[in-house]
Each structure stands twice: as C-alpha cells, then as structure tokens.
Short mmCIF file of C-alpha atoms and ligand atoms in Angstrom, two decimals:
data_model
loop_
_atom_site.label_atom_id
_atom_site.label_comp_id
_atom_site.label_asym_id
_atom_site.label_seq_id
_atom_site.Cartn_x
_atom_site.Cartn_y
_atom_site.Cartn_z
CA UNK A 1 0.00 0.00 0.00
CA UNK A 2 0.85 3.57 -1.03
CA UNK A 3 1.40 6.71 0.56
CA UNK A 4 0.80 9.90 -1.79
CA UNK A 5 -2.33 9.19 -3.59
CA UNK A 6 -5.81 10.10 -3.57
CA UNK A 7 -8.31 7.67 -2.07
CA UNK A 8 -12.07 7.36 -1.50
CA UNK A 9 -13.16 7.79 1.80
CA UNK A 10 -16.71 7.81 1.63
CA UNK A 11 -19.81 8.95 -0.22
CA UNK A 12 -20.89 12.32 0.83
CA UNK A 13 -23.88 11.39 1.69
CA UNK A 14 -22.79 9.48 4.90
CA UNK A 15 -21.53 12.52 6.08
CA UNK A 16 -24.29 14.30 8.40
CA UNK A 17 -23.78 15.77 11.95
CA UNK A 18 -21.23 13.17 13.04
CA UNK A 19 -18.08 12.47 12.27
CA UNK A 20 -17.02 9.45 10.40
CA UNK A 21 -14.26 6.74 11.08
CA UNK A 22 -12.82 5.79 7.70
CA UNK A 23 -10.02 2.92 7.69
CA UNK A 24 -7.78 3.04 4.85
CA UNK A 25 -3.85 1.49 4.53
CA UNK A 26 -4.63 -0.17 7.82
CA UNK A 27 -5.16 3.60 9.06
CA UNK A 28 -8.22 5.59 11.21
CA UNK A 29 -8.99 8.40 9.44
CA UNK A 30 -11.99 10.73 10.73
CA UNK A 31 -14.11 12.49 7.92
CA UNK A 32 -16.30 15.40 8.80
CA UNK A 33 -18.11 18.41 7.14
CA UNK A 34 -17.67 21.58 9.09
CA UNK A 35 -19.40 24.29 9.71
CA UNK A 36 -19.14 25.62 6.15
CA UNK A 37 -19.99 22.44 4.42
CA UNK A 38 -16.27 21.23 3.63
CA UNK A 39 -15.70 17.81 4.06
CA UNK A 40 -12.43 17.65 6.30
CA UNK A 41 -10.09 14.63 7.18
CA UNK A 42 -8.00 13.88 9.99
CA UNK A 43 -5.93 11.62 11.70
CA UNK A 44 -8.56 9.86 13.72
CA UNK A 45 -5.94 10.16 16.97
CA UNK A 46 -5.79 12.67 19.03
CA UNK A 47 -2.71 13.78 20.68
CA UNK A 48 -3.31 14.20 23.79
CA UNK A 49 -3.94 10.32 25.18
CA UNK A 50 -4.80 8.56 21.54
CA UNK A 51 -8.48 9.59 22.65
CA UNK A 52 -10.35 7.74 18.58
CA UNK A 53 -12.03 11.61 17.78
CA UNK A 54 -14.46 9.99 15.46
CA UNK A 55 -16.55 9.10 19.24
CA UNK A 56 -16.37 12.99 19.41
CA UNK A 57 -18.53 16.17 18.54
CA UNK A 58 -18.55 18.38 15.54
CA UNK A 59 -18.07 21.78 17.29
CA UNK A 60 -18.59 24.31 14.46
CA UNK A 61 -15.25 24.10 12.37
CA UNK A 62 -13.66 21.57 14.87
CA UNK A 63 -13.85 18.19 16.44
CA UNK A 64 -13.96 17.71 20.34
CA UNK A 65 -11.84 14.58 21.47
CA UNK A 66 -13.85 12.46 23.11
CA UNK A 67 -11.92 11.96 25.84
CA UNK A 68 -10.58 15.47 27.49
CA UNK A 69 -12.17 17.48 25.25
CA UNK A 70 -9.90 19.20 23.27
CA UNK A 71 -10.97 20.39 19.88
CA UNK A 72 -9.40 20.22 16.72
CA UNK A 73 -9.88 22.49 13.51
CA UNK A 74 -10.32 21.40 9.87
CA UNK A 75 -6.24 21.48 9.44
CA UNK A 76 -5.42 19.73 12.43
CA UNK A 77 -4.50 22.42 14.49
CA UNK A 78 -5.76 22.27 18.34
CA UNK A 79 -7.75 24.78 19.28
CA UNK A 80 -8.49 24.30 22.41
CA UNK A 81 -7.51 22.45 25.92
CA UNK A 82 -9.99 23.06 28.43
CA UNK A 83 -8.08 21.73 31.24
CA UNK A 84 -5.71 24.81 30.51
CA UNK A 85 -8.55 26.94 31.24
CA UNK A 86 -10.14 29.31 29.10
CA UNK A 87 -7.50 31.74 27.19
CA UNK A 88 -4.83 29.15 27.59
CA UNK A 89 -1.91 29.49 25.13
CA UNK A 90 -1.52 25.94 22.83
CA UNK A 91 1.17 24.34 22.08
CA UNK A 92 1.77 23.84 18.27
CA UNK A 93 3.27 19.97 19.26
CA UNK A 94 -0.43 18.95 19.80
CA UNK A 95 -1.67 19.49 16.06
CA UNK A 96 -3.03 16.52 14.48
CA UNK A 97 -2.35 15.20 10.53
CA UNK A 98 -5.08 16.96 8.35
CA UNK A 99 -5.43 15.72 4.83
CA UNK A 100 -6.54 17.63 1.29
CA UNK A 101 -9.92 16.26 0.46
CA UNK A 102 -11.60 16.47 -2.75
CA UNK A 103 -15.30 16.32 -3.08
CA UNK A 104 -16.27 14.74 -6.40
CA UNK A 105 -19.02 12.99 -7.89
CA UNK A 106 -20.69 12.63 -4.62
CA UNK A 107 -17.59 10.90 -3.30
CA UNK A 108 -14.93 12.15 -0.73
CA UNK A 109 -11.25 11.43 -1.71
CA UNK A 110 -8.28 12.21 1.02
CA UNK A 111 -4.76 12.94 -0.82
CA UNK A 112 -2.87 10.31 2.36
CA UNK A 113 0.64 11.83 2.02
CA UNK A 114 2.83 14.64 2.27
CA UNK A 115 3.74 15.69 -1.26
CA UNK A 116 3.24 19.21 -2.20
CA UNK A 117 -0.38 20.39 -4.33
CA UNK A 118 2.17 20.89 -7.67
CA UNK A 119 3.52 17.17 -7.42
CA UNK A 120 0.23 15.11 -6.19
CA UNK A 121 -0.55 12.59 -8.50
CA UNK A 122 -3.80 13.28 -9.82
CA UNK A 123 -7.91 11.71 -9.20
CA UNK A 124 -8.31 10.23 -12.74
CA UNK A 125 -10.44 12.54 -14.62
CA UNK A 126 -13.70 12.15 -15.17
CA UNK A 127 -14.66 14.20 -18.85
CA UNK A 128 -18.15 13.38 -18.93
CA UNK A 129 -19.29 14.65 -15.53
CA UNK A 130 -21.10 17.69 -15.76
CA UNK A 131 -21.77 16.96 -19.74
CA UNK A 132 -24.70 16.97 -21.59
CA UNK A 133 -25.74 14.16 -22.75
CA UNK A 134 -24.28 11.80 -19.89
CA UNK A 135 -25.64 10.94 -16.62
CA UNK A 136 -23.69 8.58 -13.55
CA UNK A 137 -24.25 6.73 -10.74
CA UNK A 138 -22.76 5.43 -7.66
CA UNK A 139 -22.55 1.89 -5.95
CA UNK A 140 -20.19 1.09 -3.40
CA UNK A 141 -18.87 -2.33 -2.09
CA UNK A 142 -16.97 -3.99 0.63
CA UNK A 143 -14.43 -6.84 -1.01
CA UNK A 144 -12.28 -9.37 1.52
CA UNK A 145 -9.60 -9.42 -1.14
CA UNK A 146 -6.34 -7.09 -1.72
CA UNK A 147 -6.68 -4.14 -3.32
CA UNK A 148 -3.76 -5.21 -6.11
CA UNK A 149 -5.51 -7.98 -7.05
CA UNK A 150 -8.64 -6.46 -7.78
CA UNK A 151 -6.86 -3.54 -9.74
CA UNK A 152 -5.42 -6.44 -11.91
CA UNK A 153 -9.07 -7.99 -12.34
CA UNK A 154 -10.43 -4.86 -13.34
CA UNK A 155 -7.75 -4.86 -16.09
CA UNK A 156 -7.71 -8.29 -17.34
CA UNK A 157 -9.33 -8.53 -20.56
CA UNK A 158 -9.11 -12.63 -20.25
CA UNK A 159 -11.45 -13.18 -18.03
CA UNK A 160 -14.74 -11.52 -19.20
CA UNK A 161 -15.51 -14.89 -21.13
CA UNK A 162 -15.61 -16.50 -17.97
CA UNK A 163 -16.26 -14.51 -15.15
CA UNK A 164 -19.24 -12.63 -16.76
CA UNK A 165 -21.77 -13.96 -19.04
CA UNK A 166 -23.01 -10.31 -19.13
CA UNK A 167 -19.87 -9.93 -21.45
CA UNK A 168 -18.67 -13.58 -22.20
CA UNK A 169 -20.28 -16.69 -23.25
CA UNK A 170 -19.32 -18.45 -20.09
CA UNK A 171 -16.42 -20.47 -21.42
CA UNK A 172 -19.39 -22.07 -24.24
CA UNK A 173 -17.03 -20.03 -27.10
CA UNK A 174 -14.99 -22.71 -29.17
CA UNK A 175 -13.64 -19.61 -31.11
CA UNK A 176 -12.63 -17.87 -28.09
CA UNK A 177 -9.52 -15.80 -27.72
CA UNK A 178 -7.77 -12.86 -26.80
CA UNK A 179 -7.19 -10.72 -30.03
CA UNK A 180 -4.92 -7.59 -30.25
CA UNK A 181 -4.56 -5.46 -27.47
CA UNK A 182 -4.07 -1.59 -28.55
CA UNK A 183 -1.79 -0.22 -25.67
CA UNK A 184 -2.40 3.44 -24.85
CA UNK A 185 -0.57 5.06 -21.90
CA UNK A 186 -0.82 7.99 -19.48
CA UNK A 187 1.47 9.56 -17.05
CA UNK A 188 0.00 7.52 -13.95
CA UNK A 189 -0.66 4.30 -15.79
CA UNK A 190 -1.18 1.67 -18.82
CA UNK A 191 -4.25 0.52 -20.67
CA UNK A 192 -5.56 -1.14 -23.75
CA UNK A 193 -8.76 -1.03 -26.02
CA UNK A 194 -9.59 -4.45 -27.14
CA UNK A 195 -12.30 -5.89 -29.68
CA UNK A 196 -14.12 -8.70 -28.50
CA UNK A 197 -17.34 -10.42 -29.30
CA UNK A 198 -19.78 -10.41 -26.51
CA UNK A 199 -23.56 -11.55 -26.07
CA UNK A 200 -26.43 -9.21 -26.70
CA UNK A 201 -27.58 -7.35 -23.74
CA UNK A 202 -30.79 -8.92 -21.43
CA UNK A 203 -31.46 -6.51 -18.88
CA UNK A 204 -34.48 -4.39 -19.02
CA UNK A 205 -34.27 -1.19 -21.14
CA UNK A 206 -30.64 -2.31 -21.96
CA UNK A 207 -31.79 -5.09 -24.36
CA UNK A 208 -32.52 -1.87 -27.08
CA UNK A 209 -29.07 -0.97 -27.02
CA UNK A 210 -27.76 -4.07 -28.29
CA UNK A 211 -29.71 -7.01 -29.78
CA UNK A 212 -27.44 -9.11 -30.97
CA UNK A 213 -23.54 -10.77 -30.08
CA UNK A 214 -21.24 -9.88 -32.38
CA UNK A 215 -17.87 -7.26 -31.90
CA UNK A 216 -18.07 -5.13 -29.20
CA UNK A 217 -14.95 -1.89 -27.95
CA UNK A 218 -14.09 -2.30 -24.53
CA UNK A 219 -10.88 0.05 -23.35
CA UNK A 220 -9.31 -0.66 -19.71
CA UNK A 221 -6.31 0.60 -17.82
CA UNK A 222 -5.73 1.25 -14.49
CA UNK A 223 -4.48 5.40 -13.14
CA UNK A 224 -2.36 4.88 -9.97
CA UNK A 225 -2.18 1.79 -7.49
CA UNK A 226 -6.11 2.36 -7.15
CA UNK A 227 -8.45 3.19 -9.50
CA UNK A 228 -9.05 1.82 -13.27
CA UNK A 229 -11.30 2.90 -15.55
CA UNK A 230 -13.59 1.01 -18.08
CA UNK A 231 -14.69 1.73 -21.42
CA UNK A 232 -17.41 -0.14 -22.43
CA UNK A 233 -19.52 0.79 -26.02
CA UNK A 234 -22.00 -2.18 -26.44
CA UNK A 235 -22.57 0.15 -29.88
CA UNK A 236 -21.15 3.06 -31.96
CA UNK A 237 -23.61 4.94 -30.09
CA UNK A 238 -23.84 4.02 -26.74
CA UNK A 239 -21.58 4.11 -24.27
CA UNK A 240 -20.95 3.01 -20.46
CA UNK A 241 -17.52 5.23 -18.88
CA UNK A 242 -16.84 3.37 -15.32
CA UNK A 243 -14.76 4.48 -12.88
CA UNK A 244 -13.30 2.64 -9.94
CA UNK A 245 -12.05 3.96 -6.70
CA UNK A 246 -10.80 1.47 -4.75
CA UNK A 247 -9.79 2.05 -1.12
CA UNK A 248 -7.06 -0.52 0.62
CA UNK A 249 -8.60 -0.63 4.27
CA UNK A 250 -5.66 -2.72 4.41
CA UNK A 251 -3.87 -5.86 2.95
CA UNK A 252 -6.77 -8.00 2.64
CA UNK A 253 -9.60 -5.49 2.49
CA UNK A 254 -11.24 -3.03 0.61
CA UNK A 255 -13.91 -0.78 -0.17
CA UNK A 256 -14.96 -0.08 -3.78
CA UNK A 257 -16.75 3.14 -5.35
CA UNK A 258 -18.08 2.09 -8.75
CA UNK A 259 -19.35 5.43 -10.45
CA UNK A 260 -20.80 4.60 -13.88
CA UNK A 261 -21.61 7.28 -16.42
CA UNK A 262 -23.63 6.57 -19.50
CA UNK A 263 -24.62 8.25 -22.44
CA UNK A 264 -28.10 6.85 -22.88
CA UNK A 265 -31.07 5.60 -20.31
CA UNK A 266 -30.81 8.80 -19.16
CA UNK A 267 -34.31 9.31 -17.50
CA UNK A 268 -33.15 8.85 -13.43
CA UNK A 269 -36.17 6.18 -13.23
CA UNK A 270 -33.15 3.84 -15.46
CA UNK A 271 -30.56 4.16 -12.36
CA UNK A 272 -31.79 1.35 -9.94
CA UNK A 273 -31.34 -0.68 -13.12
CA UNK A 274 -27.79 0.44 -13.96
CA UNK A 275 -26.98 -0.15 -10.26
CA UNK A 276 -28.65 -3.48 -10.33
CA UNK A 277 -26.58 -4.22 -13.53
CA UNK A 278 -23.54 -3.22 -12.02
CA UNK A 279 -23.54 -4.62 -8.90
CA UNK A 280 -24.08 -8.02 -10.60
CA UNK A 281 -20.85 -7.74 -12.45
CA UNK A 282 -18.71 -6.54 -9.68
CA UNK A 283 -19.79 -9.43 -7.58
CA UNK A 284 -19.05 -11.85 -10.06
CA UNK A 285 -15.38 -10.21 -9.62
CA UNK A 286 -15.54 -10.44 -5.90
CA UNK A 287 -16.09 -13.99 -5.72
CA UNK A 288 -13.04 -14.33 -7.94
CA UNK A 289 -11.11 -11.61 -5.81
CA UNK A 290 -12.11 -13.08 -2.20
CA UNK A 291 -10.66 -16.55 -3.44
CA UNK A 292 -6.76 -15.56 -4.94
CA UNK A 293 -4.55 -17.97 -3.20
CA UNK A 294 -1.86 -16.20 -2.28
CA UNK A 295 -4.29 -12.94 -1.16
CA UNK A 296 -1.35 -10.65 -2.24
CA UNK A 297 0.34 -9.89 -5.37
CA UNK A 298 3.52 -12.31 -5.01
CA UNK A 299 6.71 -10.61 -5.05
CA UNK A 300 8.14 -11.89 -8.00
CA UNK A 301 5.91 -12.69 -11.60
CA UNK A 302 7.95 -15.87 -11.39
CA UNK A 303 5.82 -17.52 -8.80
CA UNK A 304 2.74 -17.06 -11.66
CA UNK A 305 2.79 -18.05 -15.53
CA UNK A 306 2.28 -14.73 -17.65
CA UNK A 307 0.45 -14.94 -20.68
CA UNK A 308 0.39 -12.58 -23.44
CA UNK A 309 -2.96 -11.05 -21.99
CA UNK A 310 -0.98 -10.08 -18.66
CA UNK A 311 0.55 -7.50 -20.45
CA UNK A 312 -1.40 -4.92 -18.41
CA UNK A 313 -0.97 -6.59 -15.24
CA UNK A 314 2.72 -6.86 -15.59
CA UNK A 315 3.34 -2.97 -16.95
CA UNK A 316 0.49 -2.38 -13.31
CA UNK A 317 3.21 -4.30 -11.78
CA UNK A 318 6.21 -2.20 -13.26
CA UNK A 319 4.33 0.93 -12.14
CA UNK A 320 4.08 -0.15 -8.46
CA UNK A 321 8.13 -0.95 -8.89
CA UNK A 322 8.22 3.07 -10.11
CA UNK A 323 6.36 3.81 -6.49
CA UNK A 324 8.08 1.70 -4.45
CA UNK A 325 11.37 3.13 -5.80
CA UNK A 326 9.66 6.90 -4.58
CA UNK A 327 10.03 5.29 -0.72
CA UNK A 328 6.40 6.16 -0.94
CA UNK A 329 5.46 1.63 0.21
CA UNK A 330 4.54 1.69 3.24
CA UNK A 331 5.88 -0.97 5.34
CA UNK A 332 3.47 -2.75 6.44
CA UNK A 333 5.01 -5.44 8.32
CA UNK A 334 6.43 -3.31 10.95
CA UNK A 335 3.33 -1.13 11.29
CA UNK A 336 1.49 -4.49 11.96
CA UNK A 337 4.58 -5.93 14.32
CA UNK A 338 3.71 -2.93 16.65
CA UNK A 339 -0.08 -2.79 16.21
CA UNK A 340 -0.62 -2.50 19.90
CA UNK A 341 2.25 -0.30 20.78
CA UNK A 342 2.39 2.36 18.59
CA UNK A 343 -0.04 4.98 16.83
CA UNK A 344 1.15 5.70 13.93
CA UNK A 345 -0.21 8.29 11.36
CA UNK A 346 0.05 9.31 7.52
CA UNK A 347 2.12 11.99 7.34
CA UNK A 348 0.38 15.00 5.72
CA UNK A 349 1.91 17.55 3.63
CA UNK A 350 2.30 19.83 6.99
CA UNK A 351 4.86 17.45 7.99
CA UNK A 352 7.35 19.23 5.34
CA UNK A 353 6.75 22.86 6.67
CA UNK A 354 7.16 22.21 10.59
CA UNK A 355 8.27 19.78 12.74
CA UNK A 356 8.09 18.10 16.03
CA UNK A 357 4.83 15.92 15.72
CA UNK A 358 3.67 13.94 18.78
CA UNK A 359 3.06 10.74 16.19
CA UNK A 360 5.45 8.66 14.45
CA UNK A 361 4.52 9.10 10.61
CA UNK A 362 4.29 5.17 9.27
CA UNK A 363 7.19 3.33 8.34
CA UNK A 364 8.08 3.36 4.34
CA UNK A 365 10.43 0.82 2.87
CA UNK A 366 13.38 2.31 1.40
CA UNK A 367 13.54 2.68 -2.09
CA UNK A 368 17.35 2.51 -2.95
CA UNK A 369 16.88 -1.39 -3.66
CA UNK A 370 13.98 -0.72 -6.03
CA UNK A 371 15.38 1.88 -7.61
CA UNK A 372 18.27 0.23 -7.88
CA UNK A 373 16.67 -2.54 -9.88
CA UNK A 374 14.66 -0.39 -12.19
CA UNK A 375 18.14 1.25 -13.33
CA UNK A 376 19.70 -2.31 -14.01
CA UNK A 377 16.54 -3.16 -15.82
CA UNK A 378 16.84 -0.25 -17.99
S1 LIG B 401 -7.24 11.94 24.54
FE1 LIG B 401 -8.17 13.46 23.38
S2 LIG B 401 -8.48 15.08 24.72
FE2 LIG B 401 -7.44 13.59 25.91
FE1 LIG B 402 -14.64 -8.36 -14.14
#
C-alpha cells in the first residue's frame, strides 16, 4: 500500500452531523463536514492520550476529542484544551495530521501523504461529468480481497468470457480468444482497447441498445495503485464510462466506489437498473477476488505463468516498482509488528513545513533497492 495518492473515503452522503471513522492502509482516518460544508479529514488520533475523535462532537469548524475534550480544527490544528482553562496558550506539538480532500461525484477522496499540491498525483479525470448528454451513478462495495488484485481484475481482458456472461459466453465459445490489445498510456498508468465479441444485452431497457452478439470496444487501464477505468460501447452509439475507486482498508480489504456514467437511459427512473446491472458484475469479480490464493500480489511474476494477456498486469506491476522506488510503500510489516504499541499516522503535507509531531509518521520501505533494480533493468 501507497502513501501519496488520492483515495475514496466515503460517499458524501454518509456525512451528516457526526463524524465518520474511515479505515484506509490499515489507518483511522476521521471524515467530517464543518461548519461551512467542507468535508475535512484527519488523523482519527488525538494527541493528547490517543483519545479515537471519530466518538467525538462536531463543534462548528472543529472536532472535540472524546476523551478530554480538546478540539481540533479542519487542518489539524488544536484549538483548544480546556483543562488549561479558558484563554490558555496551545502548544503547536499537539496538532493533528489533516489531509486535502476532494469532493467529487458525490464521493470524498483524502490525498494520504505529504507531497506538495504541484507534485500530487492526480484523481483520474472524469470528462463526462457535468456533460450533456451523460448521466452517472454510484454503488459502493466492501471486497475481503487485496486491493492489487482487484486492480489487476479490473484490467484483465481474459477473463470476461468467464467470469461474466453479461460480457462472455461463459467459457461455451470454441472460437474464443484474446485478439490484439491496442496499448495506450498515461502519465500515472497503462491501458488497452480491445475488440471482442460479446452476447447481446438482457437486462431491461438495456436489451434496445444491443440485440445481438457480435464485436463489441471495450478500453481498460488502471491510473495509480487504485483506480481503473472502463470503457465499455456495447454500440457506436452508446456508451458506459466506469470508474473505480478502490480504497485498501488494508492488505486484505477493501472498499470499492463504482461510479458509472452513461450516455443513454438517461431518465433517473433507469438508475436502480444500472446499479442493479452493475452490482451483478462486480460481484461476479468479488467472488473471484475473495478466493486468490496467495491474497497478495507475489513478489516476483515468477511464482505465476504470464500470458500474453498479462501484459497490463505486468506494466500495473512495473508501475508499483516506479512507487516503491519513490520510498512512498509503506511498510506494512512493521506497522502491523507494533499494532498495539504504537499509533502511527500518515504523514500530511504539513509534515514538510514544521516539525516536532507527537506521532510517528508510518514506516516506508526504502527505495534505494527498487530503484536500484529499475536502473539495471533499464
Ligand atoms: S485523549 Fe483526546 S483530549 Fe485527551
Ligand atoms: Fe470483471
């Protein structure tokens, strides 16, 4: 798991007058709106006693520990200590790690690291929000698998044929390969469109937009360790743009924001459908996904047999090399070898502008090695 990219905390929706506790890279995390409507998030421990402030109070802008009370603003800066009495002076040791959040497409992302606005890697842009002619939808979705794994099912163009009669034939295909793969690349990751012949479409309304199998455009790549987008165009004309968000609550869990935009069944009476549709599919994935012996990603490709439609997965692979190479891996061993005995948090970009914190920021393996490799590899 990564430090330094955007992840999806929550749907804005969930958050009302109380905060929220949000795990993420085996992290709390406490999401709030405050008094202005911003969604805020914070390290969810305070530093006073490790008092968990998502059992607290929204006071206006802040949050009020549990615990002793102290309260917390927006950017993790105490505010007040009320055992110090009323005008007390506070000392700038007890701020708290405050993250950037990004409200989009009624989700809430957190940027969980310390790099500067000018070098964050960016949320994956979505074009057709806000367009005429398109309209999305949200489903979210707990998965007891790794968050790696799932990245690599979402860009796997093998295993529609049997993982999804929705877009396969269920193995039933005697002519069944994988054709050409057209690479296409972007700064934060690799994809491919790919031409392959699917079923018609049964659901509902959907059965109009395509009527019979035959060729069908699906593009796929994935942006960053956690998200991938999907291209789907059942016809020249109509088109379904998903998005996935996928949020590591740690090695072997995760929580999945599916937004889907289309460009036709636009009437909102056609989204239970869509969601319906959706949800299907993904859980045909999570069965897959819950059941990957080992759960992780091993750490070398030799301890799997690559195919030529890996491709993806292995350039995903390559890209994670890239990050761990950054220092930006956290290491999760030794956060989990001291689970009870230390509170560790993200560090947040505040980190680079001041010191003297009262929590140790997570461990991160080293990168020399990695980096090290990627320059013999060339
Ligand atoms: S532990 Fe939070 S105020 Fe004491
Ligand atoms: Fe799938």
């Amino acid at each position: 798991m990564y430090i330094n990219f955007w992840y999806p905390m929550a749907v804005s929706d969930e958050l009302d007058d109380k905060p929220l506790r949000v795990r993420c890279l085996d992290q709390d995390f406490v999401v709030y709106r405050d008094s202005g409507g911003a969604a805020r998030c914070l390290s969810n421990t305070c530093a006073h006693r490790g008092g968990s402030l998502s059992g607290g109070k929204i006071k206006g802008d802040c949050l009020q520990c549990p615990y002793h009370g102290w309260e917390f603003d927006g950017d993790g800066n105490c505010q007040r200590i009320p055992s110090l009495g009323k005008d007390a002076k506070i000392p700038s040791r007890t701020r708290i790690d405050a993250y950037p959040v990004e409200e989009r497409h009624g989700i809430v992302f957190a940027f969980l690291g310390d790099l500067p606005e000018d070098e964050r890697p960016p949320i994956i842009p979505v074009l057709e929000e806000g367009q005429d002619g398109w309209r999305g939808t949200v489903v979210h979705y707990h998965v007891k698998g790794n968050y790696e794994r799932s990245v690599e099912n979402g860009i796997d163009p093998a295993h529609n044929e049997f993982v999804h009669d929705t877009h396969g034939f269920s193995g039933e295909n005697e002519d069944y390969n994988v054709g050409e793969l057209r690479g296409v690349e972007s700064d934060w990751g690799h994809g491919f469109w790919h031409t392959f012949n699917a079923p018609p479409l049964q659901a509902g309304e959907m059965k109009k937009l395509r009527e019979q199998a035959g060729d069908m455009e699906v593009g796929t790549g994935h942006h960053g360790p956690n998200q991938v987008w999907t291209y789907i165009h059942p016809s020249p004309d109509y088109h379904f743009h998903q998005y996935l968000f996928e949020r590591p609550i740690d090695e072997e869990n995760i929580h999945i924001y599916l937004l889907c935009m289309r460009n036709c069944m636009l009437e909102p009476e056609h989204d239970e459908l869509m969601n319906q549709r959706n949800k299907y599919v993904a859980n045909q994935d999570v069965v897959i996904i819950e059941d990957l012996h080992p759960v992780l990603t091993p750490d070398t490709n030799t301890k799997e047999f690559m195919v030529p439609s890996d491709k993806c997965i292995l350039m995903y692979r390559d890209r994670l090399r890239e990050w761990d190479a950054k220092g930006w891996r956290i290491d999760t061993d030794e956060v989990r070898r001291n689970k009870n005995k230390v509170a560790y948090a993200i560090p947040s970009p505040a980190r680079r502008e001041t010191k003297g914190w009262v929590l140790d920021q997570v461990p991160l393996i080293d990168g020399s090695q990695a980096a090290a490799k990627l320059k013999v590899a060339g």
